[in-house]
PDB file of C-alpha atoms in Angstrom:
ATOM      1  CA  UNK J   1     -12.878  11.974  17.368  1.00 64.00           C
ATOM      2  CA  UNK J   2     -14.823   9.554  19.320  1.00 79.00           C
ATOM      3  CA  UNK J   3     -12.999   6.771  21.308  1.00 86.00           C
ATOM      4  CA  UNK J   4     -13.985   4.088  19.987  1.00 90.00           C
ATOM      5  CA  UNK J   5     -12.721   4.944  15.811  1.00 92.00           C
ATOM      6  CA  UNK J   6      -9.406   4.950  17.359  1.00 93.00           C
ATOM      7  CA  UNK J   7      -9.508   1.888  18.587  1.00 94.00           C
ATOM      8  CA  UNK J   8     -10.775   0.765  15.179  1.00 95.00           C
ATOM      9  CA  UNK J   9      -7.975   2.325  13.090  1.00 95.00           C
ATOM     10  CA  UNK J  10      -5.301   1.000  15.141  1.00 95.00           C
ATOM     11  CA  UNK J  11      -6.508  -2.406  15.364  1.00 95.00           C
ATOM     12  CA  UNK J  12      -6.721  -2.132  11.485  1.00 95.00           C
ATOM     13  CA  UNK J  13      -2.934  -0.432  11.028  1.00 95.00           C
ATOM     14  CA  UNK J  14      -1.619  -3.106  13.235  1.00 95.00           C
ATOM     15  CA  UNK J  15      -3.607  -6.380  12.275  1.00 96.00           C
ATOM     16  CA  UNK J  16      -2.857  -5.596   8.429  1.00 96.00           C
ATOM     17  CA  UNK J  17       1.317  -4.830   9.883  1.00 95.00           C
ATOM     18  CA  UNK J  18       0.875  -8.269  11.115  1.00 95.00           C
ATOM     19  CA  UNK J  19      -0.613  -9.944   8.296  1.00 94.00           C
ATOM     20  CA  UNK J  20       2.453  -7.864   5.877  1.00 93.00           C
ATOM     21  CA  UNK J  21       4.750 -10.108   7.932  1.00 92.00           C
ATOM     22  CA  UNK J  22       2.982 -13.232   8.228  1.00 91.00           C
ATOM     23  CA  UNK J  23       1.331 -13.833   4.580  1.00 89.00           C
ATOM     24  CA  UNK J  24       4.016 -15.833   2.457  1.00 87.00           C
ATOM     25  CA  UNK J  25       2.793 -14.193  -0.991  1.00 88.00           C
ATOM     26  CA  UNK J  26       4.518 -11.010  -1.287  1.00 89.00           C
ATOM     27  CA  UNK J  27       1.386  -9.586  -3.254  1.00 90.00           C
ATOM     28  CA  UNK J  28      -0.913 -10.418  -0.361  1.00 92.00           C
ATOM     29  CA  UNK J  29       1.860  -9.091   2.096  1.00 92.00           C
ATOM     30  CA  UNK J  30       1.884  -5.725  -0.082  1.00 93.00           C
ATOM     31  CA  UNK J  31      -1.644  -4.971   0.097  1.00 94.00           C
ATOM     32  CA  UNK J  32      -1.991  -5.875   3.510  1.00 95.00           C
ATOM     33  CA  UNK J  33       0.408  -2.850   3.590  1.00 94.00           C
ATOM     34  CA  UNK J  34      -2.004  -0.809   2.090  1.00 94.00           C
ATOM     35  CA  UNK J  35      -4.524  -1.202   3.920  1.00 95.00           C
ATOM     36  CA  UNK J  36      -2.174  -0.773   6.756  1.00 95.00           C
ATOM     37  CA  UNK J  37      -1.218   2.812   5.775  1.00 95.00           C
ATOM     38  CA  UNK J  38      -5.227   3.800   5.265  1.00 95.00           C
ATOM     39  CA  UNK J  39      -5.248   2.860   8.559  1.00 95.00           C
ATOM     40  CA  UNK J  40      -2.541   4.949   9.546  1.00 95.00           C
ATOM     41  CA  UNK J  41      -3.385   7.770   7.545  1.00 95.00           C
ATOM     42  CA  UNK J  42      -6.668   7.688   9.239  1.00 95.00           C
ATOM     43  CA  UNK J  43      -4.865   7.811  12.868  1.00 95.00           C
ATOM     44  CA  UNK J  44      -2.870  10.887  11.391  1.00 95.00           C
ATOM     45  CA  UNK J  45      -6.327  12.653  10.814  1.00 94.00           C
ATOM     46  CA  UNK J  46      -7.130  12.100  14.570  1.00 92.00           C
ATOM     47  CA  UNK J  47      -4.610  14.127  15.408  1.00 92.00           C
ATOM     48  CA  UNK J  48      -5.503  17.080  13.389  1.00 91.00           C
ATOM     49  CA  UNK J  49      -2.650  16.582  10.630  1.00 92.00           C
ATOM     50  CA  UNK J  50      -4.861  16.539   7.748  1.00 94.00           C
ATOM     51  CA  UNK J  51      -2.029  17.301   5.176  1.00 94.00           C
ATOM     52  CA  UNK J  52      -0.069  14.998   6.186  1.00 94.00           C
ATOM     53  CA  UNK J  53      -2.884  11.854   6.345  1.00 94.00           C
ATOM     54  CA  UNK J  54      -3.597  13.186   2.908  1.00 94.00           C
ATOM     55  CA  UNK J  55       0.494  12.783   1.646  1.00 93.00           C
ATOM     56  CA  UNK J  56       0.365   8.998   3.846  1.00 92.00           C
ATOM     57  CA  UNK J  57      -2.248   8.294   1.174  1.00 93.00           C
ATOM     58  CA  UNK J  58      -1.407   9.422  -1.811  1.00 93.00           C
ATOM     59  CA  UNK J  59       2.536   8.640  -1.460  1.00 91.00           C
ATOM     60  CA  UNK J  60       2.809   5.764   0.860  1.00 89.00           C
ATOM     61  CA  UNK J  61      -0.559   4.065   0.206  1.00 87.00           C
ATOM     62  CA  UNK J  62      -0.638   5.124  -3.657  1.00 88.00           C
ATOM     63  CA  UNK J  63       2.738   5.427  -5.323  1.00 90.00           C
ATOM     64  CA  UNK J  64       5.132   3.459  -3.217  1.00 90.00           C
ATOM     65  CA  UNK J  65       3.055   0.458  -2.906  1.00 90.00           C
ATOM     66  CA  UNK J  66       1.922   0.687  -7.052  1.00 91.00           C
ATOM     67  CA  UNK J  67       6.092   0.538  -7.398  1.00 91.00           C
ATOM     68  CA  UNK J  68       6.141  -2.387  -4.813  1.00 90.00           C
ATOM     69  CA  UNK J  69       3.263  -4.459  -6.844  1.00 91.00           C
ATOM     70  CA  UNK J  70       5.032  -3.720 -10.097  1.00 90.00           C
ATOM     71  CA  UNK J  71       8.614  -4.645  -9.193  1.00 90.00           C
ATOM     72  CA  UNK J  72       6.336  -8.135  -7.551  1.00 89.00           C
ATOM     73  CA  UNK J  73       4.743  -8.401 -11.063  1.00 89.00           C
ATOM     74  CA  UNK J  74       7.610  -8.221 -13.081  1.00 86.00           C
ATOM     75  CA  UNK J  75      10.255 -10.372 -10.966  1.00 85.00           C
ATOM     76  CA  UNK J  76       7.348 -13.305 -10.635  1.00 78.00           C
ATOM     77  CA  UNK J  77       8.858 -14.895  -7.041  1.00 72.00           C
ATOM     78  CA  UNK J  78       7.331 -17.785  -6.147  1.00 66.00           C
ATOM     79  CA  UNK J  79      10.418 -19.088  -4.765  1.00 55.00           C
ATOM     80  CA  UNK J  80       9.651 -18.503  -0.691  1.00 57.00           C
ATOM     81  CA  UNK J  81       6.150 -20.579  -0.652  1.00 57.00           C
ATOM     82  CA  UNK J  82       7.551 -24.238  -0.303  1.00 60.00           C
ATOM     83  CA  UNK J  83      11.327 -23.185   1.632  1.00 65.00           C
ATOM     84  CA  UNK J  84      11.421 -23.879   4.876  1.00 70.00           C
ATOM     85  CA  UNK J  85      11.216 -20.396   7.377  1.00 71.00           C
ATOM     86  CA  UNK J  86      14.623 -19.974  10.021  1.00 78.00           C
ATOM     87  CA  UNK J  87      13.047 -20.984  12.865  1.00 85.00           C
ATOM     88  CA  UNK J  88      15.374 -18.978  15.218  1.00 87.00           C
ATOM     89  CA  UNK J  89      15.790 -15.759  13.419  1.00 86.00           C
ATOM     90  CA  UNK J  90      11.055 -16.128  13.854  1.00 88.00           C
ATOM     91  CA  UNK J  91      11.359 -16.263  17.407  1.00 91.00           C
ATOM     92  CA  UNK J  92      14.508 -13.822  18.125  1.00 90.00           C
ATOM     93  CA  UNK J  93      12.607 -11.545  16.021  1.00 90.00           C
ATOM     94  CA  UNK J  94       9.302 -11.870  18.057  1.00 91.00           C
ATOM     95  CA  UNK J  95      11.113 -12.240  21.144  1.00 93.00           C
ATOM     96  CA  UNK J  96      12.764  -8.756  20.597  1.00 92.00           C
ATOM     97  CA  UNK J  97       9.505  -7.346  19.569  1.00 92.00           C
ATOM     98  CA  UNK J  98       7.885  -8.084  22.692  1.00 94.00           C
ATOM     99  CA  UNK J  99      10.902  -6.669  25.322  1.00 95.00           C
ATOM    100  CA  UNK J 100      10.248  -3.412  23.113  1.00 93.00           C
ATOM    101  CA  UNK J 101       6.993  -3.243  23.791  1.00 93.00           C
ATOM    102  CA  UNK J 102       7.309  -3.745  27.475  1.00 94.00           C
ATOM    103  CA  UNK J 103       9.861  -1.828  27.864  1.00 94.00           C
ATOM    104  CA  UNK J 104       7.934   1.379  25.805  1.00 92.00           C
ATOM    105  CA  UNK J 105       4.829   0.245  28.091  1.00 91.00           C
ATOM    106  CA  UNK J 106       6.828   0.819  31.445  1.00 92.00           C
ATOM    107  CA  UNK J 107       8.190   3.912  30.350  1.00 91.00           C
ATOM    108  CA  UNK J 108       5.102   5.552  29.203  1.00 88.00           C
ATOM    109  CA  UNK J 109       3.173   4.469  32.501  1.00 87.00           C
ATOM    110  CA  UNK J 110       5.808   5.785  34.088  1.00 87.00           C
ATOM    111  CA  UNK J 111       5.419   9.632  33.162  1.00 82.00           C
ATOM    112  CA  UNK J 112       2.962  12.243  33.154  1.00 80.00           C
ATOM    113  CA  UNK J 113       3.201  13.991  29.906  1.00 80.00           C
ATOM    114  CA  UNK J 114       1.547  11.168  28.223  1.00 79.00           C
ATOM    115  CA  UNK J 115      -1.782  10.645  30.246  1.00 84.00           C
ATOM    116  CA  UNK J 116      -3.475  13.867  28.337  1.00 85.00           C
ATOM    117  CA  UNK J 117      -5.963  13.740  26.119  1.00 84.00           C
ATOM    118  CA  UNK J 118      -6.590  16.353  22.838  1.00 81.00           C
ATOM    119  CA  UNK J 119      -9.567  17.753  24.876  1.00 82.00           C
ATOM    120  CA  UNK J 120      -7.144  18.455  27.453  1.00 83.00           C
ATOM    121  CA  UNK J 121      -4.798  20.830  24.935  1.00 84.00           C
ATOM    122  CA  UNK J 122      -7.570  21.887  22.619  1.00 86.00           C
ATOM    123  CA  UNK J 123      -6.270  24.715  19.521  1.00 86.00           C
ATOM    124  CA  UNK J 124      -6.395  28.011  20.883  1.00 85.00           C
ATOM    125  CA  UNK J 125      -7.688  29.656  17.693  1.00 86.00           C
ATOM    126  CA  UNK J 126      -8.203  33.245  18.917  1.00 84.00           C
ATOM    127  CA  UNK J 127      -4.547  32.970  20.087  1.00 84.00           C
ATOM    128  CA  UNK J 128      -3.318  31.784  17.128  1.00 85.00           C
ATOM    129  CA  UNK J 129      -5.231  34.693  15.381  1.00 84.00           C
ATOM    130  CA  UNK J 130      -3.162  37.365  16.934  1.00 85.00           C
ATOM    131  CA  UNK J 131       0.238  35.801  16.604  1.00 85.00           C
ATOM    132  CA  UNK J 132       0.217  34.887  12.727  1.00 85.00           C
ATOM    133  CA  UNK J 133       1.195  37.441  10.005  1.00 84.00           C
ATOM    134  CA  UNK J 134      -0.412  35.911   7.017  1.00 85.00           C
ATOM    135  CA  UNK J 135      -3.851  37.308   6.500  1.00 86.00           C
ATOM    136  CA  UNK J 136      -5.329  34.331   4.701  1.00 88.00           C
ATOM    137  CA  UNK J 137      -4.197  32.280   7.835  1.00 88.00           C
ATOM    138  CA  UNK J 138      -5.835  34.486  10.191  1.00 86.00           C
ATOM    139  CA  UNK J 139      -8.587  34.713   9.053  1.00 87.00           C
ATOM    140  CA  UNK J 140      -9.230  30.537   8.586  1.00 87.00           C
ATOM    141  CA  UNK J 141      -8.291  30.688  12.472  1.00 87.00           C
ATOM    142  CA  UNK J 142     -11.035  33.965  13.003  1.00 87.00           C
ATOM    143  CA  UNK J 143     -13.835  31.161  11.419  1.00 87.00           C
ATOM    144  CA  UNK J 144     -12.493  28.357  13.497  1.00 85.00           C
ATOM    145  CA  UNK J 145     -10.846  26.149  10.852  1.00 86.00           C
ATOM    146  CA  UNK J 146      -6.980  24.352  10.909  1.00 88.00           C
ATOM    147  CA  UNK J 147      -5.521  26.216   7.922  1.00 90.00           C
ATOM    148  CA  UNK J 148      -3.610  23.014   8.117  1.00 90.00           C
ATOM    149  CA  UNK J 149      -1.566  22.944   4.877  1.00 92.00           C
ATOM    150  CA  UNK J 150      -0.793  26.804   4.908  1.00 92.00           C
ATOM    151  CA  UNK J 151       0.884  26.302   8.229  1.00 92.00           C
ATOM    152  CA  UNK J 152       2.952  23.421   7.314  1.00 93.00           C
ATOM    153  CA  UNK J 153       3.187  25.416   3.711  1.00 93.00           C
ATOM    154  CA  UNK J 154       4.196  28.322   5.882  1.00 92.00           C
ATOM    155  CA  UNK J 155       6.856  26.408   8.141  1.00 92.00           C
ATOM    156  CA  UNK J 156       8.361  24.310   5.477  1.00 93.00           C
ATOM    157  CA  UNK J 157       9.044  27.721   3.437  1.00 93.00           C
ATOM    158  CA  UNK J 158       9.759  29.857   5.860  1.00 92.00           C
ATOM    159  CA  UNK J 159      11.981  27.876   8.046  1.00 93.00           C
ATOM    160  CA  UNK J 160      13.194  24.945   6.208  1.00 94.00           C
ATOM    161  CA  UNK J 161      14.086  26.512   2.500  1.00 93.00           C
ATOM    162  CA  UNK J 162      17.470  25.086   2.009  1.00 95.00           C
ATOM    163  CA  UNK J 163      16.342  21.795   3.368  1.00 94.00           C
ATOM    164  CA  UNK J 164      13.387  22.045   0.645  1.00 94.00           C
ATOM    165  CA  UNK J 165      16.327  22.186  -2.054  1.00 95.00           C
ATOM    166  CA  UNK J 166      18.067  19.742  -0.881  1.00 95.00           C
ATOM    167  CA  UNK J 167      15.416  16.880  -0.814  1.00 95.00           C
ATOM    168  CA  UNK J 168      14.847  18.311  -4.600  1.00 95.00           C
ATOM    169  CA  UNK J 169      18.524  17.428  -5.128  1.00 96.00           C
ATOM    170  CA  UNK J 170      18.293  14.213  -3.467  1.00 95.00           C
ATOM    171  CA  UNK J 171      15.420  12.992  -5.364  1.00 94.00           C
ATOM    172  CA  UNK J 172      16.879  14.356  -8.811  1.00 95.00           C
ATOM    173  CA  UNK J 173      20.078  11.803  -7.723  1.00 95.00           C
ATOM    174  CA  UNK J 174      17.694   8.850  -6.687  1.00 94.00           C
ATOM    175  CA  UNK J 175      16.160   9.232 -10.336  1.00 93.00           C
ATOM    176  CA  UNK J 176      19.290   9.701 -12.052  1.00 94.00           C
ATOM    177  CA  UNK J 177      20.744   6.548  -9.763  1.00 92.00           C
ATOM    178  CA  UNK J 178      17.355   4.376 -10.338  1.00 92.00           C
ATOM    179  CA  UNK J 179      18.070   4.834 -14.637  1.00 91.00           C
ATOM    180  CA  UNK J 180      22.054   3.964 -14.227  1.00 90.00           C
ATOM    181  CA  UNK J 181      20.964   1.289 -12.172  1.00 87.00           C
ATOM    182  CA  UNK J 182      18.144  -0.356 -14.381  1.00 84.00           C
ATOM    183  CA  UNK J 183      20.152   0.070 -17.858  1.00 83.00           C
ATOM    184  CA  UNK J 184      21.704  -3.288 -19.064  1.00 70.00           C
ATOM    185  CA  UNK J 185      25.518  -3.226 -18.969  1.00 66.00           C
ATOM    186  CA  UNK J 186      27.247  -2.734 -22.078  1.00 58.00           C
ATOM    187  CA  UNK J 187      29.690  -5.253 -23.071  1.00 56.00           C
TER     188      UNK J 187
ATOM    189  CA  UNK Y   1     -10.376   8.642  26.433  1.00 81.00           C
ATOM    190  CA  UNK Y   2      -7.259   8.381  24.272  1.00 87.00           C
ATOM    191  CA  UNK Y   3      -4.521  10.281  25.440  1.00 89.00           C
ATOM    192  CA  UNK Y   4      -1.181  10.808  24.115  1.00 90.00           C
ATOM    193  CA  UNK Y   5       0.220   7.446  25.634  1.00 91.00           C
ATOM    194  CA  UNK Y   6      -2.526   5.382  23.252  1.00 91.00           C
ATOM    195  CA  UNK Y   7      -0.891   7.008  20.329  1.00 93.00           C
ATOM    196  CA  UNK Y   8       2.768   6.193  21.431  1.00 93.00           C
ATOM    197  CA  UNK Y   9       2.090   2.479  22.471  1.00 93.00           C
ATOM    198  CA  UNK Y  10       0.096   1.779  19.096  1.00 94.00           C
ATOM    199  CA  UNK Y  11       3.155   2.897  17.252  1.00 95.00           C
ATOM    200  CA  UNK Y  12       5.700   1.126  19.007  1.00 94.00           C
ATOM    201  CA  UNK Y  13       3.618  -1.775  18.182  1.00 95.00           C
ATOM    202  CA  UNK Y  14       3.959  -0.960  14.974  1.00 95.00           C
ATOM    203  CA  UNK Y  15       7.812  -0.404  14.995  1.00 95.00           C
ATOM    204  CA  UNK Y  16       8.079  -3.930  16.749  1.00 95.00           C
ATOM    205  CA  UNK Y  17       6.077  -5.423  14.204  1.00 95.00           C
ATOM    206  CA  UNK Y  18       8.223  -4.263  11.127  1.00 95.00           C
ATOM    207  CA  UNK Y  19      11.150  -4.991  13.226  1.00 94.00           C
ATOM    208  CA  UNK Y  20      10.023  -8.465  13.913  1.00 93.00           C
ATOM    209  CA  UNK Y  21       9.424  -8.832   9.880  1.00 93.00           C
ATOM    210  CA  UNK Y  22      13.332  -7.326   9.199  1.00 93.00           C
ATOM    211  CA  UNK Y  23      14.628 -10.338  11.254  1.00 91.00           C
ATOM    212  CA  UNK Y  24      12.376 -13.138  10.798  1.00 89.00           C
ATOM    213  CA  UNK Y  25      11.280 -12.775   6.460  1.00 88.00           C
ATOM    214  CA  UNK Y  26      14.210 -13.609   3.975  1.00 85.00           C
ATOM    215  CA  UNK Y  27      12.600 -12.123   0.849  1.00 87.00           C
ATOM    216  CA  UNK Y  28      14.059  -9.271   0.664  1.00 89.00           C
ATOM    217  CA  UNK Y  29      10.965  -7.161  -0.992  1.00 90.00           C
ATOM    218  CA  UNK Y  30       8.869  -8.414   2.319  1.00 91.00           C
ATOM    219  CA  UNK Y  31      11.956  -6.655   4.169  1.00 93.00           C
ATOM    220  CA  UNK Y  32      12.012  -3.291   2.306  1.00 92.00           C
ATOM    221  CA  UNK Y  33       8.143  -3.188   3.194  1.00 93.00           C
ATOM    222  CA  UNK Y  34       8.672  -4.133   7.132  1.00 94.00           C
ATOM    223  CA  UNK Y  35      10.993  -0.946   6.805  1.00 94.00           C
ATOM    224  CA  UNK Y  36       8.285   1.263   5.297  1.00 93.00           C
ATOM    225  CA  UNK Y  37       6.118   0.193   8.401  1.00 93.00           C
ATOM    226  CA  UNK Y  38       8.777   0.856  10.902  1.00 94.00           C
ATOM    227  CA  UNK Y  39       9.150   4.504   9.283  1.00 94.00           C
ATOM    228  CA  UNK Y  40       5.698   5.717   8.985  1.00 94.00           C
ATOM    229  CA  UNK Y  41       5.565   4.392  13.273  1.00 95.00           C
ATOM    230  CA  UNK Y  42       8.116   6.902  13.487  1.00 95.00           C
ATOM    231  CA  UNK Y  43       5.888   9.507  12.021  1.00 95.00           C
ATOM    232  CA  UNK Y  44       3.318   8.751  13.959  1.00 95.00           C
ATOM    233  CA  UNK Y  45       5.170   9.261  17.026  1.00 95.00           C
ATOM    234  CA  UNK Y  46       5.628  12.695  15.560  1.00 95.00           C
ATOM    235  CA  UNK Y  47       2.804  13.755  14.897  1.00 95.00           C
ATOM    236  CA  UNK Y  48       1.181  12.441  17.769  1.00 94.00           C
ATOM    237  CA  UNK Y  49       3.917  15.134  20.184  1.00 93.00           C
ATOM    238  CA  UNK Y  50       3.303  17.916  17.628  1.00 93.00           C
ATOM    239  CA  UNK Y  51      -0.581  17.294  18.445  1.00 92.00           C
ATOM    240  CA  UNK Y  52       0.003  17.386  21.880  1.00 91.00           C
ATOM    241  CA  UNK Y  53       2.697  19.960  22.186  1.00 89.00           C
ATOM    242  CA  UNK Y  54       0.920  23.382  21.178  1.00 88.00           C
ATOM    243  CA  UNK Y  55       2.872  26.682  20.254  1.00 87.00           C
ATOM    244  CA  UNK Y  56       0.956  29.854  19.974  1.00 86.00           C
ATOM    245  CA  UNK Y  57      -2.283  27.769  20.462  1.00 85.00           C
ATOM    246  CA  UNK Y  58      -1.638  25.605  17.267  1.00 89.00           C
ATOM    247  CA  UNK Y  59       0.259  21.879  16.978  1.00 91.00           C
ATOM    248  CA  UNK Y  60       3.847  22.120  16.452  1.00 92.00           C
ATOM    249  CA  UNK Y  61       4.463  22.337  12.927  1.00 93.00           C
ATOM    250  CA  UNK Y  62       8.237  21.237  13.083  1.00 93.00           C
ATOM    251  CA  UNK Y  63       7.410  17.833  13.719  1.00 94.00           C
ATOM    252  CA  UNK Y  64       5.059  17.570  10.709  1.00 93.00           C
ATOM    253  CA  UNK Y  65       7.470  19.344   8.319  1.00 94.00           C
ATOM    254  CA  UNK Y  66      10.045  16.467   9.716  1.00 95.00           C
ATOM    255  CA  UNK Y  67       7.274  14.131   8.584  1.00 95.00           C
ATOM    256  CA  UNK Y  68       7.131  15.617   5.368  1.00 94.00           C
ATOM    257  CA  UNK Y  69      10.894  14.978   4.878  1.00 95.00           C
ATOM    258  CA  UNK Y  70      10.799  11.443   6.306  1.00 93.00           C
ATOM    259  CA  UNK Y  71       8.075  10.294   3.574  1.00 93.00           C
ATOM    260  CA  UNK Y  72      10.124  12.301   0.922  1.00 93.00           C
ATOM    261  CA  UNK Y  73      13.147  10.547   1.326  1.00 93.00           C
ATOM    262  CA  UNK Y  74      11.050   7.140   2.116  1.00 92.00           C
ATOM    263  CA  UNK Y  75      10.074   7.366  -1.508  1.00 91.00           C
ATOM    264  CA  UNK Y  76      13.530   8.038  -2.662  1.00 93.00           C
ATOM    265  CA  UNK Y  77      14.594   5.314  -0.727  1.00 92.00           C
ATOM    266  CA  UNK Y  78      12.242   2.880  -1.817  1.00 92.00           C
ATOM    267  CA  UNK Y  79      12.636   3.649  -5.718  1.00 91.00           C
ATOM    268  CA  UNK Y  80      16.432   3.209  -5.486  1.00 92.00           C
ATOM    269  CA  UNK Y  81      16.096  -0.066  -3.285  1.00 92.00           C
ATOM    270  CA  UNK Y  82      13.499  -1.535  -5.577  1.00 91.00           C
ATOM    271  CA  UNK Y  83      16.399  -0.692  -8.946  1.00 91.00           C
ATOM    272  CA  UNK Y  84      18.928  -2.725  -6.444  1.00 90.00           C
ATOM    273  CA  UNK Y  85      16.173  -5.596  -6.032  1.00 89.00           C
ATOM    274  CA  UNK Y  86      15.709  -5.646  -9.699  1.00 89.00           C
ATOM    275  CA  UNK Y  87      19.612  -5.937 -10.443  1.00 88.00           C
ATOM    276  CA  UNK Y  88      20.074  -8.631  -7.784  1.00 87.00           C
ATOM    277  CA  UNK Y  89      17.341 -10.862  -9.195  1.00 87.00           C
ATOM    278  CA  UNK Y  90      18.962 -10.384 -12.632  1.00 85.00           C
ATOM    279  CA  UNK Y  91      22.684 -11.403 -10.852  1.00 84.00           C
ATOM    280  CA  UNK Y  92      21.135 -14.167  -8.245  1.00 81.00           C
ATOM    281  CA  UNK Y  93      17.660 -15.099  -9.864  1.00 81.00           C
ATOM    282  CA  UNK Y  94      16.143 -14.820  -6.383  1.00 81.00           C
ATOM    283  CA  UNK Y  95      14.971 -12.401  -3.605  1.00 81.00           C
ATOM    284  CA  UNK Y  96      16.273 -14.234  -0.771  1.00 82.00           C
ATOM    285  CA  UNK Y  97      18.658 -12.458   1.215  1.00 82.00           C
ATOM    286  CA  UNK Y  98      20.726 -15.603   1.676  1.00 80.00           C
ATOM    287  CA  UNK Y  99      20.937 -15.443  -2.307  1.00 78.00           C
ATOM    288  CA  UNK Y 100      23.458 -12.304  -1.792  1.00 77.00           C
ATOM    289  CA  UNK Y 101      26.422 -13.124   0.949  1.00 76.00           C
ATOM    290  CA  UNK Y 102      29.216 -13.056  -1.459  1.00 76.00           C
ATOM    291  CA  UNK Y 103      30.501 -10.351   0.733  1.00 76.00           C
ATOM    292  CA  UNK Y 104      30.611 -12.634   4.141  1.00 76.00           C
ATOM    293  CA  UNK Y 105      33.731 -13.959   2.751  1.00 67.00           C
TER     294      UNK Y 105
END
């Protein structure tokens, strides 16, 4: 990917972060979000993880933030527009921002793992070839394509079953927990 | 060029921006989305090492089936939080997280 769309994605992902903190509308702060994720999603694809820009979209970008405008809808806040903001907790917050990012800045220049670039580890395809099993893999590697999904298909199967099962058991107890939660007490 | 340091300083921008909005916001919806942000910077951190740290001549899948599980629980996460939300506006009638400090004593 050429330089210059990743410096147009991440000005995008981080102008529309900004703007999901600064707006005072909470609708206007969620789809600044949105827009926010694309962006991200699109910084994911950069990097050759095509499954999982295409999950940051339809999950993050798509469900979560359709949940976060309905919850919005239904409450109706317009409380925050006319209260006055904590003017300390705005600039301990911004303050601690910025020694992060200095302090992530010095590190980084500091070591030498970081100044590569993808051209400079570039997917070994006829490598990969000989060392997978699965012949539907291989052969997407033989043409020159990232079989992305199959391999994280193949890792999350293979190597992470039980962990599989237990984020299905997790997210059966988040629904069951979401209906207890919403039902109206009964007196 | 973009090397692996672009990737790592655009997402701790990112984290420092949705940390900035978990301090500074008192609506607490504004709050839950600041933590989304500062979450999917975390993946990106991941995925940007599993790009850049090849086994067997292909990214390091690991990292992106740790991604997978971050966004799964996210969503969990969210749709419980946003059921909490709900029931505190019903208690408080409001979303300010000064509304709820019955517990500071």
């Amino acid at each position: 990917m050429p330089a210059a769309f990743f410096y147009i994605f991440s000005a995008i992902t981080l102008l529309f972060g900004v703007m999901v903190v600064v707006c005072r509308n909470p609708v206007a702060s969620a789809l600044s979000l949105v827009v926010s994720f694309a962006g991200l999603a699109a910084l994911f694809v950069s990097l050759d993880a095509y499954f999982i820009g295409t999950i940051q979209i339809l999950v993050y970008a798509g469900a979560v933030m359709v949940l976060f405008l309905f919850i919005i809808m239904l409450l109706d806040i317009k409380a925050e527009e006319h209260r006055q903001p904590n003017a300390l907790a705005i600039v301990g917050g911004i303050a601690l921002a910025v020694i992060f990012v200095g302090q992530l800045g010095y590190i980084v220049s500091q070591h030498e793992f970081g100044n590569r670039t993808t051209a400079d580890v570039p997917i070994l395809f006829d490598k990969a070839a000989q060392v997978q099993k699965l012949e539907t893999i291989k052969s997407d590697l033989r043409a020159g394509v990232l079989p992305d999904t199959k391999l994280v298909g193949q890792t999350l199967f293979q190597r992470y079953g039980f962990q599989i099962q237990l984020v299905g058991a997790l997210l059966l107890a988040g629904t069951v927990g979401v209906v207890i939660l919403s039902k109206r007490e009964v007196k | 060029m973009v090397t692996l340091n672009h990737y790592l300083i655009v997402s701790g921008m990112l984290f420092a921006i949705g940390l900035t909005g978990v301090i500074a916001r008192r609506s607490i919806l504004v709050i839950y989305m600041c933590l989304e942000l500062m979450l999917s910077a975390a993946n990106l951190t991941l995925v940007a090492f599993s790009r850049f740290h090849l086994v067997d001549g292909l990214p390091d899948y690991n990292a992106q089936a740790l991604v997978f599980f971050t966004i799964t629980v996210a969503a969990a996460e969210v749709a419980v939080g946003l059921a909490i939300i709900v029931a505190l506006f019903r208690a408080k009638h409001s979303v300010d997280v000064e509304a709820a400090g019955k517990l500071k004593g």
